[in-house]
GROMACS .gro file of C-alpha atoms in nm:
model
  281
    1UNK     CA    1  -2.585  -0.248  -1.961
    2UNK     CA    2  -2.428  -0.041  -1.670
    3UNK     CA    3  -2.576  -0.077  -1.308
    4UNK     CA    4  -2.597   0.208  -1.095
    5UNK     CA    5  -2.362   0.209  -0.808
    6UNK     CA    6  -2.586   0.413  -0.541
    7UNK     CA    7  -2.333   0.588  -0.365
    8UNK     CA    8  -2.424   0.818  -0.001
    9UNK     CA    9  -2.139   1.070  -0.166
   10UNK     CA   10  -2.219   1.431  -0.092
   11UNK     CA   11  -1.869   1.591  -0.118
   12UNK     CA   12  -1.843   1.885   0.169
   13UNK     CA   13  -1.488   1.784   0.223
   14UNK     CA   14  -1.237   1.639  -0.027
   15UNK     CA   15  -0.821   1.626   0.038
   16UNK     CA   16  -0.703   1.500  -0.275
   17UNK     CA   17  -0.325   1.528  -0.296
   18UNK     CA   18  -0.064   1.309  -0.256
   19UNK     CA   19  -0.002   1.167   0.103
   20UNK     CA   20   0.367   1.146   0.189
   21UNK     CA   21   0.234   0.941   0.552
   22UNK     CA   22   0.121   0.686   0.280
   23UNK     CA   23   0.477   0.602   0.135
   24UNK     CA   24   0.647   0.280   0.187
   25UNK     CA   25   0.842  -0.010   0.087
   26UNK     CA   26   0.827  -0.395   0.136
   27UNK     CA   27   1.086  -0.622   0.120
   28UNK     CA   28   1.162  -0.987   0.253
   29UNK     CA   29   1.472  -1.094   0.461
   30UNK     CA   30   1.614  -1.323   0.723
   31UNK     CA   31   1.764  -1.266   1.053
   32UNK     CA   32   1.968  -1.550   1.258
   33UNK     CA   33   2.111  -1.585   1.632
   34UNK     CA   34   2.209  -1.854   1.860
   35UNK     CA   35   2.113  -1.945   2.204
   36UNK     CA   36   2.408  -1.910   2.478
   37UNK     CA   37   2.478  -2.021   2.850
   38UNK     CA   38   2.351  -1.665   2.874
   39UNK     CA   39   2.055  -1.628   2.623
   40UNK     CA   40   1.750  -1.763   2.677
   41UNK     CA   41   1.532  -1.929   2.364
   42UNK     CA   42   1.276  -1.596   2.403
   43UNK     CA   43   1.571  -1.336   2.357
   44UNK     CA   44   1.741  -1.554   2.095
   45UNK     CA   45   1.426  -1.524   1.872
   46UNK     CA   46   1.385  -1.164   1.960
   47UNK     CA   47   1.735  -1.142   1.860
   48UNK     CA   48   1.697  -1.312   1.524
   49UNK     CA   49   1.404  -1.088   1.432
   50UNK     CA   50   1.599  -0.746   1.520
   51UNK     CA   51   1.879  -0.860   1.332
   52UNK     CA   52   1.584  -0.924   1.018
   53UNK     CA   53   1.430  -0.610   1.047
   54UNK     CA   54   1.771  -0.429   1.006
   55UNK     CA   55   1.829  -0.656   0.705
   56UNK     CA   56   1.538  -0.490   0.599
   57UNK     CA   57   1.591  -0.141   0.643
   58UNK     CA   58   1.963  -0.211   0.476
   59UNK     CA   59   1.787  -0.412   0.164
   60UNK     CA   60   1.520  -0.138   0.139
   61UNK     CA   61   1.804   0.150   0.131
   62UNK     CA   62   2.029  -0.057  -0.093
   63UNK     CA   63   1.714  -0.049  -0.336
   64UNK     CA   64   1.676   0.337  -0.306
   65UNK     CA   65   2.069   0.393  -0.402
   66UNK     CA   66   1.971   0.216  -0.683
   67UNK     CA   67   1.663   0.337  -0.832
   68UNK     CA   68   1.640   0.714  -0.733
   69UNK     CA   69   1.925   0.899  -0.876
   70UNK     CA   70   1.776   1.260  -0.968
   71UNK     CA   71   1.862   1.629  -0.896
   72UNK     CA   72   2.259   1.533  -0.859
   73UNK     CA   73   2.169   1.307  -0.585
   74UNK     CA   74   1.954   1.501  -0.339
   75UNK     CA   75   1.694   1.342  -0.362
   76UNK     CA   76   1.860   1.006  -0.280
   77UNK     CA   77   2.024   1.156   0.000
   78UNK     CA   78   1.730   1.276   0.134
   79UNK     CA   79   1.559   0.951   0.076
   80UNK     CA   80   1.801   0.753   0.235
   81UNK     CA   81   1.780   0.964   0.546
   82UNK     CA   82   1.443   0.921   0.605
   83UNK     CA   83   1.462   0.518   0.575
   84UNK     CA   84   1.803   0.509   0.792
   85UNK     CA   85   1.504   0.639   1.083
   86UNK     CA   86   1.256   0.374   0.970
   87UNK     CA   87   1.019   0.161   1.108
   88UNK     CA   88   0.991  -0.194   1.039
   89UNK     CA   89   0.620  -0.360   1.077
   90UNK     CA   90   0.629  -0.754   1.024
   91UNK     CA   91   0.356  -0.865   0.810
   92UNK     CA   92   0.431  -1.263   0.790
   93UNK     CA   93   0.729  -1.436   0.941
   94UNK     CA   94   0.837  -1.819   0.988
   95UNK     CA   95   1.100  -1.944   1.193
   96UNK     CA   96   1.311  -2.235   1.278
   97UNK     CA   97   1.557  -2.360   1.539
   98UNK     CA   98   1.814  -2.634   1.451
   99UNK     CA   99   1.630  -2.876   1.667
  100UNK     CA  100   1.336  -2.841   1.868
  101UNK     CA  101   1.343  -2.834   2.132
  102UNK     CA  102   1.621  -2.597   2.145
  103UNK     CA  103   1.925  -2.660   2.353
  104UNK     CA  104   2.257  -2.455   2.467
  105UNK     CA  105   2.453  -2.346   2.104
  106UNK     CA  106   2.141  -2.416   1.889
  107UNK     CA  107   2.067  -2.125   1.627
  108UNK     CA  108   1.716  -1.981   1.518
  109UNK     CA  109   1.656  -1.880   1.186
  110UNK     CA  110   1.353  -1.647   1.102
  111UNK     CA  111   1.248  -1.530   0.715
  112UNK     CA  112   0.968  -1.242   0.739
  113UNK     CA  113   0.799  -1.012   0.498
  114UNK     CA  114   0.842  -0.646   0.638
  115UNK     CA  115   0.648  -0.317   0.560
  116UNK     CA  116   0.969  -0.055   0.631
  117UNK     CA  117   0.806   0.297   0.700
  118UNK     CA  118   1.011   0.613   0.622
  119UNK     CA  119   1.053   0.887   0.881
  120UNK     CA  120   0.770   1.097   0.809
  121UNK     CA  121   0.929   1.455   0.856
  122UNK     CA  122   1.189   1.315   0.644
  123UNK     CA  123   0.946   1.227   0.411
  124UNK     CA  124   0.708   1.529   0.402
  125UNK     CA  125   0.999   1.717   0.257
  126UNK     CA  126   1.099   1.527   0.026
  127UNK     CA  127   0.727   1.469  -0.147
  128UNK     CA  128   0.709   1.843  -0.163
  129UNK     CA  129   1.028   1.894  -0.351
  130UNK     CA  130   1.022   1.639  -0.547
  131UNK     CA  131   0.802   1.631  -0.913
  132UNK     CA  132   0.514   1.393  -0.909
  133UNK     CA  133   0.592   1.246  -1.237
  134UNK     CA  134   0.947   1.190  -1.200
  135UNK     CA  135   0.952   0.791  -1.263
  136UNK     CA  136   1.275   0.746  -1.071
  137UNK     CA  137   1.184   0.858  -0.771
  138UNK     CA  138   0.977   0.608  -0.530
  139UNK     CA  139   0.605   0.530  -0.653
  140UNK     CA  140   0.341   0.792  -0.605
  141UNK     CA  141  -0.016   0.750  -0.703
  142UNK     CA  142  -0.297   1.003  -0.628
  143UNK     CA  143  -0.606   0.962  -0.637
  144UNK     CA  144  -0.910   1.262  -0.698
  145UNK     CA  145  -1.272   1.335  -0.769
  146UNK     CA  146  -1.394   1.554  -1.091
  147UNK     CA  147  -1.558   1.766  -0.817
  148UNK     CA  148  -1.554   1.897  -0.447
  149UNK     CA  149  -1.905   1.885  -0.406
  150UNK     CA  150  -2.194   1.592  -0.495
  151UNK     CA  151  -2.532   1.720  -0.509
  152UNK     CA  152  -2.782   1.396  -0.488
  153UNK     CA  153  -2.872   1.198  -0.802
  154UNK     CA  154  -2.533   1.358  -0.973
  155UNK     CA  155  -2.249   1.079  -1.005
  156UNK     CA  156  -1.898   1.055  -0.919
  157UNK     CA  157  -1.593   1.036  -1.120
  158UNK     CA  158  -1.265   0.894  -0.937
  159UNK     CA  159  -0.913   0.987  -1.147
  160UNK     CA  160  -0.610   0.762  -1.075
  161UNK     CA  161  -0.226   0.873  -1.177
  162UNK     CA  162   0.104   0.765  -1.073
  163UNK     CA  163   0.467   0.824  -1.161
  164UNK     CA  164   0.598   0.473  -1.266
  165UNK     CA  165   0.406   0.168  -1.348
  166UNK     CA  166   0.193   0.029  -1.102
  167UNK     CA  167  -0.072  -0.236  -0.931
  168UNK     CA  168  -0.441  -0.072  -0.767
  169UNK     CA  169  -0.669  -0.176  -0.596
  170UNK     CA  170  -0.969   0.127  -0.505
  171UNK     CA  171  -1.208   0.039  -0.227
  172UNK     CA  172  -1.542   0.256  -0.153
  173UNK     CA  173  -1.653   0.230   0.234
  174UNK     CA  174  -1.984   0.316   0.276
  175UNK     CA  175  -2.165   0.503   0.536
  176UNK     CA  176  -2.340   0.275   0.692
  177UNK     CA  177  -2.010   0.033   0.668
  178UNK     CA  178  -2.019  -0.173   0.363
  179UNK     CA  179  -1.710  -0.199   0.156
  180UNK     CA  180  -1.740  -0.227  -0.285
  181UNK     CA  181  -1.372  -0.268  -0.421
  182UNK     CA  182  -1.460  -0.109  -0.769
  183UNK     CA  183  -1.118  -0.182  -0.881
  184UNK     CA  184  -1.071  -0.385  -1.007
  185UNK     CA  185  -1.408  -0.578  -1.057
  186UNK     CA  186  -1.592  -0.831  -1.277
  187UNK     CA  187  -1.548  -0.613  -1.589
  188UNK     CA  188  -1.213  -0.462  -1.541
  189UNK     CA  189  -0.973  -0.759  -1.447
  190UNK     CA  190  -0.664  -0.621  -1.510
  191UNK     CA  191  -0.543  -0.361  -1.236
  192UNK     CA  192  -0.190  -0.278  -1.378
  193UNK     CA  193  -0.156   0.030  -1.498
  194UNK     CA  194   0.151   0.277  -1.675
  195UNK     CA  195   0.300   0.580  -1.507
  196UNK     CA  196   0.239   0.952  -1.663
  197UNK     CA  197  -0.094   0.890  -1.729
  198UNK     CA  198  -0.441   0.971  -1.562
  199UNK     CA  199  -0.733   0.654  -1.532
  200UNK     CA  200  -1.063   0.727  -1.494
  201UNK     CA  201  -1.292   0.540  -1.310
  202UNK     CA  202  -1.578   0.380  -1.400
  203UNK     CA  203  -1.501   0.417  -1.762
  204UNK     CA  204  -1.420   0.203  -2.057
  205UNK     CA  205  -1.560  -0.198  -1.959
  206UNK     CA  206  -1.686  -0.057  -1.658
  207UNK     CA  207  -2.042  -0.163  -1.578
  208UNK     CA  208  -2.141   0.034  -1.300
  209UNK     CA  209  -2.177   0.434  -1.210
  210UNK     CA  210  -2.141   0.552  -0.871
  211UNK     CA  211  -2.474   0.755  -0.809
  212UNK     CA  212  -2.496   1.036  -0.495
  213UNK     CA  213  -2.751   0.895  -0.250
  214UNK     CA  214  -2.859   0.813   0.085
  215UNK     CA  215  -2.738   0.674   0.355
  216UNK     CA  216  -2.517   1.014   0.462
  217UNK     CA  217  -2.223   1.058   0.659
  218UNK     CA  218  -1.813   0.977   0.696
  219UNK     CA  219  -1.697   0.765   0.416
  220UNK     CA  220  -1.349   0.706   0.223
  221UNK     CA  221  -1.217   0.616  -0.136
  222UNK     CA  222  -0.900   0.406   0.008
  223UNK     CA  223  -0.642   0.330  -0.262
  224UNK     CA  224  -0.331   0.053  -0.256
  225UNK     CA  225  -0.120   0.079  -0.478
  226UNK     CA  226   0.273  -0.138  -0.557
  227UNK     CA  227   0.513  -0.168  -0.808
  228UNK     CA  228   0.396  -0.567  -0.716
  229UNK     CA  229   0.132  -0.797  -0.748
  230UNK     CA  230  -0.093  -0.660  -0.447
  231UNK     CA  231  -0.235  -0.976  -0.194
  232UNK     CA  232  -0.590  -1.122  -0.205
  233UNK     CA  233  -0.905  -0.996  -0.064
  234UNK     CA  234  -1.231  -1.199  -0.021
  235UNK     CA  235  -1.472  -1.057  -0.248
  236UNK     CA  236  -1.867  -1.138  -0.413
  237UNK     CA  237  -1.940  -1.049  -0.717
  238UNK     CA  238  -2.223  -0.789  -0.673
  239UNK     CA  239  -2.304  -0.676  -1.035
  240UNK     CA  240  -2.042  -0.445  -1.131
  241UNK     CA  241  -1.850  -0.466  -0.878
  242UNK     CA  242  -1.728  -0.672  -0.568
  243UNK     CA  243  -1.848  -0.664  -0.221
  244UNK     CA  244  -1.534  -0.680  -0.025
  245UNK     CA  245  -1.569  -0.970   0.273
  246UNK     CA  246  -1.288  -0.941   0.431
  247UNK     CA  247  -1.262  -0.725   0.739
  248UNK     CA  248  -1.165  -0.366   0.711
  249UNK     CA  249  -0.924  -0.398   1.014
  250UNK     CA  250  -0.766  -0.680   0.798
  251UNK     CA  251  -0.751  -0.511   0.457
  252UNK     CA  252  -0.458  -0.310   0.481
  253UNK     CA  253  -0.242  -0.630   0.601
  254UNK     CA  254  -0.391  -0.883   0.340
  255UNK     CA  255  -0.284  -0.619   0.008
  256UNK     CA  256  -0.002  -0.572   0.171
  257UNK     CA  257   0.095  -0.943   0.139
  258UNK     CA  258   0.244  -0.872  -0.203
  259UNK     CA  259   0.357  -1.107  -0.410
  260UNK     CA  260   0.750  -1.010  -0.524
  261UNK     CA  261   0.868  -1.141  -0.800
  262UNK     CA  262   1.225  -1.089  -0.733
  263UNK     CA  263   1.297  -0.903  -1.033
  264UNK     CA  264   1.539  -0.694  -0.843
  265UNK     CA  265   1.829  -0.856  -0.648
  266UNK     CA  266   1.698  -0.692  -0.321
  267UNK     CA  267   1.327  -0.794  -0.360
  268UNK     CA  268   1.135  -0.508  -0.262
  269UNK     CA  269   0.795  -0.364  -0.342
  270UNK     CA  270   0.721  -0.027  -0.326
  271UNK     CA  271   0.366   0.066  -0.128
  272UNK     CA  272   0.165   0.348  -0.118
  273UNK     CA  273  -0.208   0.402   0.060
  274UNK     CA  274  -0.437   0.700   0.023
  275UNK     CA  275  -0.714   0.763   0.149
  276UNK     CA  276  -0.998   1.033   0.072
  277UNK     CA  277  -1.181   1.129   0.340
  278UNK     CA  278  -1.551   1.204   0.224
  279UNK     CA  279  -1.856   1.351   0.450
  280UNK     CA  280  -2.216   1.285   0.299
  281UNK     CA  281  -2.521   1.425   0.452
   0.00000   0.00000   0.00000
């Protein structure tokens, strides 16, 4: 039997397409330096994690020249202009000195985990030249509603599609604050899904429907998606679905601890949030 999924969703506002702001890649490296007569232990650190985070940017763009090779290379060019202006956001790093405590000639040796963000007027043009389904060109997932407006007691439909293969997770934030991930749940284990074609959700095993009710006001439909395993969340089983425990200002950090597999020599991950924005009253 399905259980109803009471939902405050009254639909006066929906943005739907694909977010280009949403677009990254994640990728793990190492960056090294050594402490001089003129270096203090502080600034060789620092130094060791600059030289990581360009690692990253240079692993991340060495994975682009590889994978995106459509309309006679523009693309990739344009790709690769937008990353060479990246940011680089650490999401887990360890590091070690030769001996501790550190003296004069010692070296420091730090491994992180980096989010690398794309320039995002670079970006912007490239998502609106280039075609959605296109499998070679970095991962894109949207996410939509079967309608614009929710009328109470009518229920929601939530489409997924993406251009290559990929890993979701779809979280529903509440008015009043609570968090359901409804993908996957108790029901629907398995949150790997093929490129080219459109999910719908709740469907198939899915035991729940999401129902238009009170309480009224801002919520979101907030969707991660990777070409990798995406990181754990603490979650309750709550009928149909989970009741997510972990807190929202830690969400986005936690999937983004993704597990990669190293299928690739340059062991990135390719990342992509959206978010739609959704008022209720």
């Amino acid at each position: 039997m399905k259980r109803v999924l009471s939902l405050g969703v009254f639909l006066v506002f929906l943005w739907g397409g694909f977010c280009y702001a949403g677009q990254s890649t994640i990728t793990e490296s190492e960056g090294y330096a050594c402490m001089g007569e003129d270096r203090t232990k502080r600034q060789t650190e620092e130094l060791a994690l600059q030289d990581a985070k360009r690692q990253a940017i240079e692993q991340v763009s060495s994975y682009i020249k590889s994978e995106t090779t459509v309309s006679e290379g523009k693309l990739q060019k344009d790709l690769l202009r937008a990353y060479t202006n990246a940011s680089v956001r650490i999401i887990e790093s360890e590091g070690r000195w030769d001996t501790e405590p550190p003296r004069v000639g010692d070296c420091y040796r730090v491994r992180i985990k980096a989010e690398v963000i794309p320039d995002e007027k670079a970006m912007k043009a490239t998502s609106e030249a280039e075609d959605m389904d296109d499998p070679s060109a970095p991962l894109k997932v949207r996410i939509w509603t079967d309608k614009k407006q929710y009328l109470k007691g009518e229920r929601v439909k939530i489409y997924l599609k993406g251009n290559k293969p990929f890993y979701a997770r779809v979280i529903y934030r509440q008015a009043d604050g609570t968090m359901v991930q409804i993908l996957p749940n108790p029901y629907r284990r398995d949150n790997y899904f093929q490129g080219g074609v459109v999910y719908e959700i709740p469907s198939g095993p899915d035991r729940f429907d999401l129902e238009v009710t009170p309480p009224f006001g801002e919520e979101y439909l907030i969707l991660y998606a990777s070409t990798e395993p995406l990181g754990e969340l603490e979650l309750e089983q709550t009928g149909g679905v989970y009741a997510v425990k972990t807190a929202l200002k830690d969400i986005g950090q936690m999937t983004r601890g993704i597990k990669i597999t190293g299928r690739n020599e340059t062991r990135t991950g390719e990342f992509v949030e959206e978010k739609l924005k959704i008022m209720t009253e």
